[in-house]
Coordinates of N, CA and C in Angstrom, one line a residue:
M1 N 199.7 130.1 111.0 CA 198.9 129.1 110.3 C 199.6 128.7 109.0
D2 N 199.6 127.4 108.8 CA 200.2 127.0 107.6 C 199.3 127.1 106.4
D3 N 199.7 126.7 105.2 CA 198.9 126.8 104.0 C 197.7 126.0 104.0
K4 N 197.8 124.8 104.6 CA 196.6 123.9 104.6 C 195.5 124.4 105.4
Q5 N 195.8 125.0 106.6 CA 194.8 125.6 107.4 C 194.1 126.8 106.7
L6 N 194.9 127.6 106.1 CA 194.4 128.8 105.4 C 193.5 128.3 104.2
W7 N 193.9 127.3 103.5 CA 193.1 126.8 102.4 C 191.7 126.2 102.9
K8 N 191.7 125.5 104.1 CA 190.5 125.0 104.6 C 189.6 126.1 105.1
S9 N 190.2 127.1 105.7 CA 189.3 128.2 106.3 C 188.7 129.0 105.1
S10 N 189.4 129.1 104.0 CA 188.9 129.9 102.9 C 187.9 129.2 102.0
K11 N 187.8 127.9 102.2 CA 186.8 127.1 101.4 C 185.4 127.4 101.8
K12 N 184.6 127.5 100.9 CA 183.2 127.8 101.2 C 182.5 126.4 101.2
P13 N 181.4 126.3 102.0 CA 180.6 125.1 102.0 C 180.0 124.9 100.6
S14 N 179.7 123.6 100.4 CA 179.2 123.3 99.0 C 177.8 123.9 98.8
S15 N 177.1 124.2 99.8 CA 175.7 124.8 99.6 C 175.9 126.3 99.1
D16 N 177.0 126.9 99.4 CA 177.2 128.3 98.9 C 177.5 128.4 97.5
N17 N 177.9 127.2 96.9 CA 178.2 127.2 95.5 C 177.0 127.5 94.6
K18 N 175.8 127.3 95.1 CA 174.6 127.5 94.3 C 174.4 129.0 94.1
S19 N 173.9 129.4 93.0 CA 173.7 130.8 92.7 C 172.6 131.3 93.6
K20 N 172.8 132.6 94.1 CA 171.8 133.2 94.9 C 170.7 133.9 94.0
F21 N 170.9 133.9 92.7 CA 170.0 134.5 91.8 C 169.2 133.5 91.0
V22 N 168.8 132.5 91.7 CA 167.9 131.4 91.1 C 166.5 131.9 91.1
F23 N 165.9 132.0 90.0 CA 164.5 132.5 89.9 C 163.6 131.3 89.5
S24 N 162.4 131.3 90.1 CA 161.5 130.3 89.7 C 160.7 130.8 88.4
N25 N 160.0 129.8 87.8 CA 159.3 130.2 86.6 C 158.2 131.2 86.9
A26 N 157.6 131.1 88.1 CA 156.6 132.1 88.5 C 157.1 133.5 88.7
Q27 N 158.3 133.6 89.2 CA 159.0 134.9 89.4 C 159.3 135.5 88.1
I28 N 159.8 134.7 87.2 CA 160.2 135.2 85.8 C 158.9 135.7 85.1
A29 N 157.9 134.9 85.2 CA 156.6 135.2 84.5 C 156.0 136.4 85.1
D30 N 156.0 136.6 86.4 CA 155.4 137.8 87.1 C 156.2 139.0 86.7
T31 N 157.5 138.9 86.6 CA 158.3 140.1 86.2 C 158.0 140.4 84.7
F32 N 157.9 139.4 83.9 CA 157.6 139.7 82.5 C 156.2 140.3 82.3
I33 N 155.2 139.9 83.1 CA 153.9 140.4 83.0 C 153.9 141.9 83.5
E34 N 154.6 142.2 84.6 CA 154.7 143.6 85.1 C 155.4 144.5 84.1
I35 N 156.4 144.0 83.5 CA 157.1 144.8 82.4 C 156.2 145.0 81.2
N36 N 155.5 144.0 80.9 CA 154.5 144.0 79.8 C 153.4 145.0 80.1
N37 N 152.9 145.1 81.3 CA 151.8 146.0 81.7 C 152.3 147.5 81.6
I38 N 153.6 147.7 82.1 CA 154.1 149.0 82.0 C 154.3 149.5 80.5
G39 N 154.9 148.6 79.7 CA 155.1 148.8 78.3 C 153.7 149.1 77.6
L40 N 152.7 148.3 78.0 CA 151.4 148.5 77.4 C 150.8 149.8 77.6
R41 N 151.0 150.3 78.9 CA 150.5 151.7 79.2 C 151.2 152.7 78.4
I42 N 152.5 152.6 78.3 CA 153.3 153.6 77.5 C 152.9 153.6 76.0
V43 N 152.7 152.4 75.5 CA 152.3 152.3 74.1 C 150.9 152.8 73.8
L44 N 150.0 152.6 74.8 CA 148.7 153.1 74.6 C 148.6 154.6 74.7
V45 N 149.4 155.2 75.5 CA 149.5 156.7 75.6 C 150.0 157.2 74.3
L46 N 151.1 156.7 73.8 CA 151.7 157.1 72.6 C 150.8 156.9 71.4
H47 N 150.1 155.8 71.4 CA 149.1 155.5 70.3 C 148.0 156.5 70.3
L48 N 147.5 156.8 71.5 CA 146.4 157.8 71.7 C 146.9 159.2 71.2
L49 N 148.1 159.6 71.5 CA 148.6 160.9 71.1 C 148.7 160.9 69.5
I50 N 149.2 159.9 68.9 CA 149.4 159.8 67.5 C 148.0 159.8 66.8
S51 N 147.0 159.1 67.4 CA 145.7 159.1 66.8 C 145.0 160.4 66.9
V52 N 145.1 161.1 68.0 CA 144.5 162.4 68.2 C 145.2 163.4 67.3
S53 N 146.5 163.3 67.1 CA 147.2 164.2 66.2 C 146.7 164.0 64.8
L54 N 146.6 162.8 64.4 CA 146.1 162.5 63.0 C 144.6 163.0 62.9
F55 N 143.8 162.8 63.9 CA 142.4 163.2 63.9 C 142.3 164.7 63.7
W56 N 143.1 165.5 64.4 CA 142.9 166.9 64.3 C 143.7 167.6 63.2
N57 N 144.9 167.0 62.8 CA 145.7 167.7 61.9 C 145.7 167.1 60.5
V58 N 145.3 165.9 60.3 CA 145.3 165.4 58.9 C 143.8 165.2 58.5
E59 N 143.3 164.1 58.8 CA 141.9 163.7 58.5 C 141.3 163.0 59.7
Y60 N 140.0 163.3 60.0 CA 139.4 162.7 61.2 C 139.2 161.2 61.0
W61 N 138.9 160.8 59.8 CA 138.7 159.3 59.5 C 140.0 158.5 59.6
L62 N 141.1 159.2 59.3 CA 142.4 158.5 59.4 C 142.8 158.3 60.8
G63 N 142.5 159.3 61.6 CA 142.8 159.2 63.1 C 142.0 158.1 63.7
L64 N 140.7 158.1 63.4 CA 139.8 157.0 63.9 C 140.3 155.6 63.4
L65 N 140.6 155.5 62.2 CA 141.1 154.2 61.6 C 142.4 153.8 62.3
V66 N 143.3 154.7 62.4 CA 144.6 154.3 63.1 C 144.3 153.9 64.6
F67 N 143.4 154.6 65.2 CA 143.1 154.3 66.6 C 142.5 152.9 66.7
I68 N 141.5 152.6 65.9 CA 140.8 151.4 66.0 C 141.7 150.2 65.7
V69 N 142.4 150.3 64.6 CA 143.3 149.2 64.1 C 144.5 149.1 65.1
G70 N 145.0 150.2 65.6 CA 146.1 150.1 66.6 C 145.7 149.5 67.9
I71 N 144.5 149.8 68.4 CA 144.0 149.2 69.6 C 143.8 147.7 69.5
F72 N 143.3 147.3 68.3 CA 143.2 145.9 68.1 C 144.5 145.2 68.1
I73 N 145.5 145.7 67.4 CA 146.8 145.1 67.3 C 147.5 145.1 68.7
I74 N 147.4 146.2 69.4 CA 148.0 146.2 70.7 C 147.3 145.2 71.7
Y75 N 146.0 145.1 71.6 CA 145.3 144.1 72.4 C 145.7 142.7 72.1
I76 N 145.8 142.4 70.8 CA 146.2 141.0 70.4 C 147.6 140.7 70.9
T77 N 148.5 141.6 70.6 CA 149.9 141.3 71.0 C 150.1 141.2 72.5
S78 N 149.5 142.1 73.2 CA 149.6 142.1 74.7 C 149.0 140.8 75.2
S79 N 147.8 140.4 74.8 CA 147.2 139.2 75.2 C 148.0 138.0 74.9
T80 N 148.6 138.0 73.8 CA 149.5 136.8 73.4 C 150.7 136.7 74.3
F81 N 151.3 137.8 74.6 CA 152.5 137.8 75.5 C 152.1 137.4 76.9
V82 N 151.0 137.9 77.4 CA 150.6 137.5 78.8 C 150.2 136.0 78.8
F83 N 149.5 135.5 77.8 CA 149.2 134.1 77.7 C 150.4 133.2 77.7
L84 N 151.4 133.6 76.9 CA 152.7 132.9 76.9 C 153.4 132.9 78.3
A85 N 153.3 134.0 79.0 CA 153.9 134.1 80.3 C 153.2 133.2 81.3
E86 N 151.9 133.2 81.2 CA 151.1 132.3 82.1 C 151.4 130.8 81.8
I87 N 151.6 130.5 80.6 CA 152.1 129.1 80.2 C 153.4 128.8 80.8
Y88 N 154.3 129.8 80.7 CA 155.7 129.6 81.3 C 155.6 129.5 82.8
R89 N 154.7 130.2 83.4 CA 154.6 130.2 84.9 C 154.3 128.8 85.3
H90 N 153.4 128.1 84.6 CA 152.9 126.8 85.0 C 153.7 125.7 84.3
L91 N 154.7 126.0 83.7 CA 155.5 125.0 82.9 C 156.1 123.9 83.8
K92 N 156.6 124.3 84.9 CA 157.2 123.3 85.9 C 156.1 122.4 86.4
E93 N 154.9 122.9 86.7 CA 153.9 122.0 87.2 C 153.4 121.1 86.1
I94 N 153.3 121.5 84.9 CA 152.9 120.7 83.8 C 154.0 119.6 83.5
N95 N 155.3 120.0 83.6 CA 156.3 119.0 83.4 C 156.3 117.9 84.5
N96 N 156.1 118.3 85.7 CA 156.0 117.4 86.8 C 154.8 116.4 86.7
K97 N 153.7 116.9 86.2 CA 152.5 116.1 86.0 C 152.7 115.1 84.9
T98 N 153.4 115.5 83.9 CA 153.6 114.5 82.8 C 154.7 113.5 83.1
K99 N 155.7 113.9 83.9 CA 156.7 112.9 84.4 C 156.2 112.0 85.4
H100 N 155.4 112.5 86.3 CA 154.8 111.7 87.4 C 153.3 111.8 87.4
P101 N 152.6 111.1 86.6 CA 151.2 111.2 86.5 C 150.4 110.7 87.7
D102 N 151.0 109.8 88.5 CA 150.4 109.3 89.7 C 150.2 110.3 90.8
K103 N 151.2 111.2 90.9 CA 151.2 112.2 91.9 C 150.4 113.4 91.5
D104 N 149.6 113.9 92.4 CA 148.8 115.2 92.1 C 149.3 116.3 92.9

């Protein structure tokens, strides 16, 4: 084989040039939501342990206060992240509808 034949046989088709790791918005959002749910469970367990420790070892009112305020903050942040992930999931559909309003 000469050099030209080797070069032609080693070339990949143009369709192989696309990345195999292309993720859709829905896949990225679903992964983010799953990671957020796992992280939320870990944070809730740690928060509960800290609150119980404060309840029994320091002052009961401090443990209750930390528990109530912490649950509120965790709920707000988790809800915000999931809400943003849902927006990101449907971002492509929203963009298509704004670019092509005639098509549904």
